[in-house]
Coordinates of C-alpha atoms in Angstrom, one line a residue:
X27 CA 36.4 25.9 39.6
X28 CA 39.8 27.1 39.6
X29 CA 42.9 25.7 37.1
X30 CA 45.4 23.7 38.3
X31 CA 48.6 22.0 37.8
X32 CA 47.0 18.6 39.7
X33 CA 46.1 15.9 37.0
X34 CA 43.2 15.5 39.1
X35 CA 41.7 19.0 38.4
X36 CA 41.4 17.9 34.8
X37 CA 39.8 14.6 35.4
X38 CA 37.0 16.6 37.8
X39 CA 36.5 19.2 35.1
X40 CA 35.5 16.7 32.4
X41 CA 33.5 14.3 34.7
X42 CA 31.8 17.6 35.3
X43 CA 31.3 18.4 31.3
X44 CA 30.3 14.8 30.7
X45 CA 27.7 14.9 33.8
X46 CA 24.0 14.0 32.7
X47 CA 21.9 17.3 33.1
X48 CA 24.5 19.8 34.3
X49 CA 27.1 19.1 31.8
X50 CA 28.2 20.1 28.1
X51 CA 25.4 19.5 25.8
X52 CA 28.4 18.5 23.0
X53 CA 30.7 16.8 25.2
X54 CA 27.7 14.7 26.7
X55 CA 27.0 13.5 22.8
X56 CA 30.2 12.6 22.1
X57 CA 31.7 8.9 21.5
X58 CA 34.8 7.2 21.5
X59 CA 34.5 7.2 17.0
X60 CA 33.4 10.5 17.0
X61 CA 36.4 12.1 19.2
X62 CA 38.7 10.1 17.8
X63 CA 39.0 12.4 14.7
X64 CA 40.3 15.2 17.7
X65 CA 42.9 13.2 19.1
X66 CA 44.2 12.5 15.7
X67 CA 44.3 15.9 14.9
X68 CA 45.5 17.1 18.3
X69 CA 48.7 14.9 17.4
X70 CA 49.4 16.5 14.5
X71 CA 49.4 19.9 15.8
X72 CA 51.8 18.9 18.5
X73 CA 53.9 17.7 15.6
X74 CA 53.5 20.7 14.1
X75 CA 54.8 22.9 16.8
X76 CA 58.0 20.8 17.4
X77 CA 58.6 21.3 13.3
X78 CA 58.2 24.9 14.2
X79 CA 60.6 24.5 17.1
X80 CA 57.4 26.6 19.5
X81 CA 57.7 25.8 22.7
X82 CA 55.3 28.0 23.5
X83 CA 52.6 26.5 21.1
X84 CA 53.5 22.7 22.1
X85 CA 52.8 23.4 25.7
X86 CA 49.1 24.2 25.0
X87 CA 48.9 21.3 22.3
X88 CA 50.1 19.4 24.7
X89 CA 47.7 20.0 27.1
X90 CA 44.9 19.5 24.2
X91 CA 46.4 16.2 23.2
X92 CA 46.1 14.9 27.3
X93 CA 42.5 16.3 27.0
X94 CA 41.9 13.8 24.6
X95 CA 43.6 10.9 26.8
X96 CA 41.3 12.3 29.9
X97 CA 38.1 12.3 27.6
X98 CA 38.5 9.0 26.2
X99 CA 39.5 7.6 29.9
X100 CA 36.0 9.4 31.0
X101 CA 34.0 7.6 28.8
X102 CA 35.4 4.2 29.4
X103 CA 34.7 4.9 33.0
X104 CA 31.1 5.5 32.2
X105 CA 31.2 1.9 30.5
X106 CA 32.9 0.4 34.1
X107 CA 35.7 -0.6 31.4
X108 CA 38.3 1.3 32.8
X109 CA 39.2 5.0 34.5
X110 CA 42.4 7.2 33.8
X111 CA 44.2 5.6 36.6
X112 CA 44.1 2.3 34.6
X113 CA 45.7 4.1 31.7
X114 CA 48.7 5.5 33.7
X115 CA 49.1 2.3 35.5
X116 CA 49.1 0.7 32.4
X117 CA 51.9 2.6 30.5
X118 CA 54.3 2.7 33.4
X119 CA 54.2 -0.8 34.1
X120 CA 54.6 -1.2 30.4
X121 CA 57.5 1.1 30.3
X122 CA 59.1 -0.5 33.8
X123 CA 58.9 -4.1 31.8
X124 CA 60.3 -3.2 28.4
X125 CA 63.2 -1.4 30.1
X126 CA 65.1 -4.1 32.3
X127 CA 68.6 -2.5 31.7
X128 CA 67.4 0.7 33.6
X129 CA 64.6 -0.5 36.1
X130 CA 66.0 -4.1 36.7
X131 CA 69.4 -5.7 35.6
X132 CA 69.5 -7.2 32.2
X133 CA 72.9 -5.6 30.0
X134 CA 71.0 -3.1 27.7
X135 CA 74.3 -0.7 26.9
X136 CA 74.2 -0.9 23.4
X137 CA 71.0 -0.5 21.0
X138 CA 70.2 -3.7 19.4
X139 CA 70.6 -5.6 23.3
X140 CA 67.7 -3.0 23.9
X141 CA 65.8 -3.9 21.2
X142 CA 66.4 -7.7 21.1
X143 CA 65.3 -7.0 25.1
X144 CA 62.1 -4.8 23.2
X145 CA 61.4 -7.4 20.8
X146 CA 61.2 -10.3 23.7
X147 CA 59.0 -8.6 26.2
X148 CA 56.8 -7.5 23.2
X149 CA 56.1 -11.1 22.5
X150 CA 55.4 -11.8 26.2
X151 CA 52.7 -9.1 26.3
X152 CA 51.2 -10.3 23.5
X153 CA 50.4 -13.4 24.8
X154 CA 49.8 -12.3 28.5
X155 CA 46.7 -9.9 26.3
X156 CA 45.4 -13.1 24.9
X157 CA 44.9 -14.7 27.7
X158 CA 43.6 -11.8 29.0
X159 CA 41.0 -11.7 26.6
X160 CA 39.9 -15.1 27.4
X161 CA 39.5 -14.8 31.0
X162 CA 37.4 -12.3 30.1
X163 CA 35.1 -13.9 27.5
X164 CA 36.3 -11.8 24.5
X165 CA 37.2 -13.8 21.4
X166 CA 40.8 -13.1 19.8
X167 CA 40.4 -11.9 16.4
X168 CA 41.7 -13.4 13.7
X169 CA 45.2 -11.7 12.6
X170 CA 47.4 -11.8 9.4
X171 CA 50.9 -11.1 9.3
X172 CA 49.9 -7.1 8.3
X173 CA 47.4 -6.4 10.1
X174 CA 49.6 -4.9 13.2
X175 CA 49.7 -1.8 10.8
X176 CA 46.8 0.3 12.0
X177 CA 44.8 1.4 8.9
X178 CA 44.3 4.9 11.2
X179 CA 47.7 6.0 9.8
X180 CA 48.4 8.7 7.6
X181 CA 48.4 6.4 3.8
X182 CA 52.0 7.2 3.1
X183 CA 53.1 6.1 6.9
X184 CA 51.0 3.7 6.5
X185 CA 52.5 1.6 3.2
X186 CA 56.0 1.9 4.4
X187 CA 54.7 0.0 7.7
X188 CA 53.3 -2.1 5.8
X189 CA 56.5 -2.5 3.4
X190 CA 58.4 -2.6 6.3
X191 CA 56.7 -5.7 7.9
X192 CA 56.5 -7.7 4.7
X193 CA 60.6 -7.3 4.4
X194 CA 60.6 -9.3 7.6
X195 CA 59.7 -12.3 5.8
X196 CA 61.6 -11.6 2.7
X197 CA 59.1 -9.9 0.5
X198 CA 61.0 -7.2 -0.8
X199 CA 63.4 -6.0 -3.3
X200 CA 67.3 -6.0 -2.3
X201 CA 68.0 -2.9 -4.6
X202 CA 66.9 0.5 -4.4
X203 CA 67.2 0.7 -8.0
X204 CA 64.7 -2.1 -9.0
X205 CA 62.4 -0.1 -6.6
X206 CA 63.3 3.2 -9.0
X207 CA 62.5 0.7 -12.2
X208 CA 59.0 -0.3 -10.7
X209 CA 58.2 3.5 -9.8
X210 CA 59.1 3.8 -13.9
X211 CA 56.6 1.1 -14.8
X212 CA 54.0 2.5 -12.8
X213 CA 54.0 6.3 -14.2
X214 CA 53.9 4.2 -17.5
X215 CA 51.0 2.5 -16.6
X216 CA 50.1 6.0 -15.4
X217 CA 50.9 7.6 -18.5
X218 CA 48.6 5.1 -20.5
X219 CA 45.6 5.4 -18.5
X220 CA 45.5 9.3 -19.2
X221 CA 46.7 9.0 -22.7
X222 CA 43.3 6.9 -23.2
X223 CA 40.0 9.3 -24.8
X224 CA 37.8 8.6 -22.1
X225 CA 40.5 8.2 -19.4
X226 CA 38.7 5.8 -16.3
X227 CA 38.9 8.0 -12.7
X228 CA 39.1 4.6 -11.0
X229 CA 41.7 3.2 -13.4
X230 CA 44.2 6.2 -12.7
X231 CA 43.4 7.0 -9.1
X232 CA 44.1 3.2 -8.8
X233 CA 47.9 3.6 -10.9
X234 CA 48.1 7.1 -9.0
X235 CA 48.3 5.0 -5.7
X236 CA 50.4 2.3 -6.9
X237 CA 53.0 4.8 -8.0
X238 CA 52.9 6.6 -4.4
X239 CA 52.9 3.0 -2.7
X240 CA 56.0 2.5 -4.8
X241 CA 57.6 6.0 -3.8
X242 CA 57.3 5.2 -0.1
X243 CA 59.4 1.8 -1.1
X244 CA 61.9 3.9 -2.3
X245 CA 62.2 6.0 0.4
X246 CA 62.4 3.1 2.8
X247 CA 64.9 1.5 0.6
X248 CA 67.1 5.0 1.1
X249 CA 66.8 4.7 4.6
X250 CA 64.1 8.2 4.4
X251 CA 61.0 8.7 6.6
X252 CA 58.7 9.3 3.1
X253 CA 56.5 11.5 5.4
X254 CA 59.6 13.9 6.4
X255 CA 60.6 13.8 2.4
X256 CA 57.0 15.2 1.8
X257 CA 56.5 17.5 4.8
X258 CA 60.1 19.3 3.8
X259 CA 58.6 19.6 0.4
X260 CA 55.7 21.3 1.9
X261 CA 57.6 23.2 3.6
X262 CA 60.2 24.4 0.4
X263 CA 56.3 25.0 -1.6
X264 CA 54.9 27.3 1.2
X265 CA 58.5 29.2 1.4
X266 CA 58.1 29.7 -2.5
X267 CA 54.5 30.1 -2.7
X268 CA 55.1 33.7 -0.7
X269 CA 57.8 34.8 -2.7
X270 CA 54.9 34.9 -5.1
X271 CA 53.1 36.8 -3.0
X272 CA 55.3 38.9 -1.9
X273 CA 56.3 39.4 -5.8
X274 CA 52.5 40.3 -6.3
X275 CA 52.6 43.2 -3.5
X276 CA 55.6 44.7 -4.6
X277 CA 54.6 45.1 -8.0
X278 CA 51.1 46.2 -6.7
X279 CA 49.1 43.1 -8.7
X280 CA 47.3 40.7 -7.0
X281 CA 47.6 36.5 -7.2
X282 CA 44.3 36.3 -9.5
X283 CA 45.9 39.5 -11.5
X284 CA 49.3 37.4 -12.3
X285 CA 49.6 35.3 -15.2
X286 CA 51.4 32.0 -14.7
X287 CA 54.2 32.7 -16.8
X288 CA 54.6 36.1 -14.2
X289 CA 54.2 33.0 -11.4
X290 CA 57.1 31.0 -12.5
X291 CA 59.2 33.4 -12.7
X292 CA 58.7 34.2 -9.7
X293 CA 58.9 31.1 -8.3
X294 CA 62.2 30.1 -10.1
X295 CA 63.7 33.4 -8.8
X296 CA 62.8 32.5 -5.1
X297 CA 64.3 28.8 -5.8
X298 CA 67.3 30.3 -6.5
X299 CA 67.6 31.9 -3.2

């Protein structure tokens, strides 16, 4: 079977890997819970290779991340729930709807007309999916106000969604700084808990987490993605990290070799670069 640049070619060659007998022996085991791991991780290394600004590298994690839009669309087909085409049909009708002011003629020339226009059809698609639920038997599930937060997200996106939906409804502080004061009170907390003899692991991962939750209120308060913050950390560690290494080479030592005193200074030399 020969590539392509046809959607379609794709679609045959994993109705052919997910065929009874002649396929895949792995793809023909796989579920929608046990891929989804994949597609989570296929995501991540697209965002990956736009934060390495490879263009080269995105187009094939591209094409892996659609694999995993394909494989899920396979199995639902198998279940007569729904095939790829549904899923394309879906999103650009979705897409048509939610933008009047290009593909119909509602005033959308500024950005909050385009999201008061976002925020309006949202609501009507909500209820248009209830009542799709009902006319097909399927009971709506209960909702609170948070629980349009997917608990899939990364933990740190994931609490300033969650801080960002509470705000809505007034649960939040007005100043950054009483944010700053409650990060404070919860390294104290912190600080107590490992102070302790017999320190409990549940007791500080438990502070531990209220102190990041806090962090990612911070950031939210400064008007900072909390994720970025971290990643650009990463990204200053790794930089510094093979200064150390590259310290270690040149004076023909090894990292296990170096002591940590012979670390930081190397560490503090590449900071200062």
């Amino acid at each position: 079977m020969p590539p392509s640049r046809d959607i379609s070619r794709l679609i045959e060659i994993m109705a052919a890997l997910r065929t009874p007998v002649t396929g895949c022996p792995w793809d023909l085991e796989q579920t929608f819970a046990t891929i989804a791991p994949y597609t989570l991780e296929e995501a991540y290394e697209v965002a990956d290779a736009i934060a390495k600004n490879d263009l080269l590298e995105l187009r094939e994690e591209l094409g892996d991340l659609l694999l995993q839009v394909v494989y899920h669309a396979r199995m639902a087909q198998e279940e007569e729930q729904f095939d790829f085409g549904d899923v394309v049909e879906g999103i650009t009708k979705k897409m048509i709807r939610r933008h009047p002011h290009v593909f119909g003629d509602e005033n959308g020339d500024k950005p909050d007309l385009v999201k008061g226009i976002w925020e309006r059809i949202k609501a009507e698609e909500r209820t248009e999916k209830r009542a799709e639920r009902e006319t097909l038997g399927l009971a709506e599930p209960e909702k609170g106000f948070l629980d349009d937060v997917p608990t899939a997200f990364p933990a740190l996106q994931e609490a300033d969604k969650l801080q960002r939906r509470a705000s809505r409804v007034g649960f939040d502080w007005n100043d950054a700084r009483l944010v700053l004061e409650k990060i404070r009170e919860e390294t104290h907390e912190l600080d107590e808990e490992l102070a302790k003899g017999d320190p409990d692991k549940d007791r500080i991962t438990d502070e531990l987490g209220d102190t990041l939750f806090a962090l990612a209120n911070l950031a939210r308060h400064l008007d900072i993605d909390p994720e970025e913050a971290l990643r650009r950390t990463n990204r200053k560690f790794r930089k510094r990290f093979a200064a150390i290494e590259d310290h270690a080479a040149k004076s023909d030592t090894t990292l296990e070799a170096m002591t940590l005193d012979e670390m930081e200074a190397a560490w503090q030399e590449a900071k200062g670069k």
